[in-house]
């Protein structure tokens, strides 16, 4: 907790309190912040479509209302994403709202080790502003940071980013999207000139050759997998994953490559394609740069060498190359097996290169397609105001700053001229004493960040930690000095942007418990108490904020300024960007958008770039002491991340093991005399964790797999980062097992 030196108290700027009646009363009165209000704009006894609040698939769910409140839901048959389907999480999406550990009032921990005590919003806001201003005053603008999320609505992300950076003078903020999508962002920006996943889900159905790399679609994106199941072209489904995952079992070809041998493998694959002449020369010549240098670079990745590194035989490599060559519509898809790697950006680009050189981009059923994770990761990529200036702009570009300032009617000098530190740099900054206060919004880093014990130490080092969450008992809340209670998905309005760039509706169909407020309204309160609310006078509600965002997007590759209001999004079944005003006509009947059909990319010369590097070794190779590679990831379609939400559903709890477990190959188990379902210890250089042994051939000898959903998992993982994206390498560290 922060104790303020006497002399400093004088210099802290006064906190501007709410004018007129006390905040709590204002919050309760209808039409202001809407606490406890019956949801507006909906017919009381009707059905309305909202987008699911878990994964990036963005399924449409029909919420059935009684007296204006949600009573149940069914998957929407009309929504173009899911066509009547939903996974178990979607069906259970309303259950977590009812949990008994919902955060219902702001809470303060007055002394370290003490309990959180309920306070009203007035006191919470005064404490929040006083403490953060004190820290800033004493230690400068770098000393306060925020960590946010891919799971709040886009309007909230934009508000948070603008409030902190333009209004509060905070320099550094990042999100859990660093753990997740940063690699894809860096790869696309460098290769295409803008962060632009090019596909539409229809491509799953149109493709005749589907290459899934480090992606366990059946578990992580079950409804995307259903879209593949609807494919009428008898497609080859190729899975490249060290594990025999549920998706690998369902595929027509599985290449169990050695963990983190992807870069070498794909360079080798490119080499085979080139040496056989299986490339599209005219596409390369017309639409790309630097192919010759790329060809030169990969010439040393001979089948023999690649086979040795990846464990995939030369014949198999040739067979894969041939399958890609024979495909008329080949699509490449990747997720965390690529993004969460020490050379993830170049690996993603190795896939982009394959699509470019075979001309498999811009046509139905093709593409170099990064699948996102969280419901609104794509919203955060454009509007979190962390690595990009709002709307995919550049902090360092004076014209961009001026444009944003003009649209928001703020002074250009309020906008920082550089992007923020990345997540890991913020954590390091805490250890270096540069960051003293942290505001965490809708992410649970004390469970999900790498090298967990170190993360928790960092939280304890802070002078002041604010956590804004819908629950009062998460691993991160356990360290908080102040808890701000947030309304959840379905208790607020806004939009999510799904993996295929579709902007879809989120609606207030339920009332948040107690004093909990939507994140949007918490940001309004903060602006007011901080004294910068004049700057945000136009951010009166999410829809008005949406209109500002639409203006900010104008002229950008993500231009959606043709969308006038929420109703239009609803009427069209969601709208994919880009959607400038001249592309609005006929949208209701033809709502599929794919990028690059004209072969024009977003670099100034409109060409895509071939990018490549020398492969590099992993940070922590296996050795005699730690002979196993630990892989981590999603465990079941019923579990969501740190399980704050999904564990609240009795139905979902029945669909996965209750206790932490590790998957180990039968040969290893036999050798080490490990009985199925016995307790064993997994040990890394960071920690030891007791787990249940799940003996299964889905992991290969020498490898282990642990799902990320159990609290202790990330005690084992280590911090190593892709140099371009600074995304952590969650999927490789050296461990051992003992009885
Ligand atoms: N049920 C459920 N669904 C989810 C989520 C959830 O928590 N639960 N989370 C969502 C989010 S945020 C995300 S980011 C996505 C993640 O979706 P995915 O990326 O599909 O899921 P993961 O299980 O993390 O990782 C995918 C695969 O990468 C493989 N892999 C590990 N190392 C390597 C390697 O070196 N090379 C290759 N080629 N593959 C490797 C793993 O074996 C694993 O099967 O899922 C989303 N969907
Ligand atoms: N070992 C390992 N670790 C991993 C991964 C892995 O593959 N392996 N994957 C990584 C990936 S890809 C990701 S995306 C991260 C996810 O990591 P986290 O973001 O830490 O996981 P969540 O459980 O989704 O945390 C979201 C938090 O926000 C709260 N919340 C939900 N809705 C709202 C809301 O509307 N407002 C507010 N204020 N709070 C809300 C939830 O209660 C929860 O505490 O984990 C990463 N960690
Ligand atoms: S697939 Fe994703 S978006 Fe669809 S219902 Fe399941 S969790 Fe929700
Ligand atoms: Mo993620």
Coordinates of N, CA, C and O in Angstrom, one line a residue, residues 219 254 330 488 569:
X219 N -11.1 -28.1 -30.3 CA -11.2 -27.7 -28.9 C -11.3 -26.2 -28.7 O -12.1 -25.7 -28.0
X254 N -1.6 -35.7 -40.7 CA -1.0 -35.1 -39.5 C 0.5 -35.2 -39.6 O 1.1 -36.2 -39.8
X330 N -5.9 -23.4 -51.6 CA -5.2 -23.8 -50.4 C -5.3 -22.7 -49.4 O -5.0 -21.6 -49.7
X488 N -20.6 -7.5 -16.7 CA -20.0 -8.5 -17.6 C -20.6 -8.4 -19.0 O -21.5 -7.6 -19.2
X569 N -25.6 -2.7 -37.8 CA -24.9 -4.0 -37.5 C -25.8 -5.1 -37.3 O -25.6 -6.2 -37.8

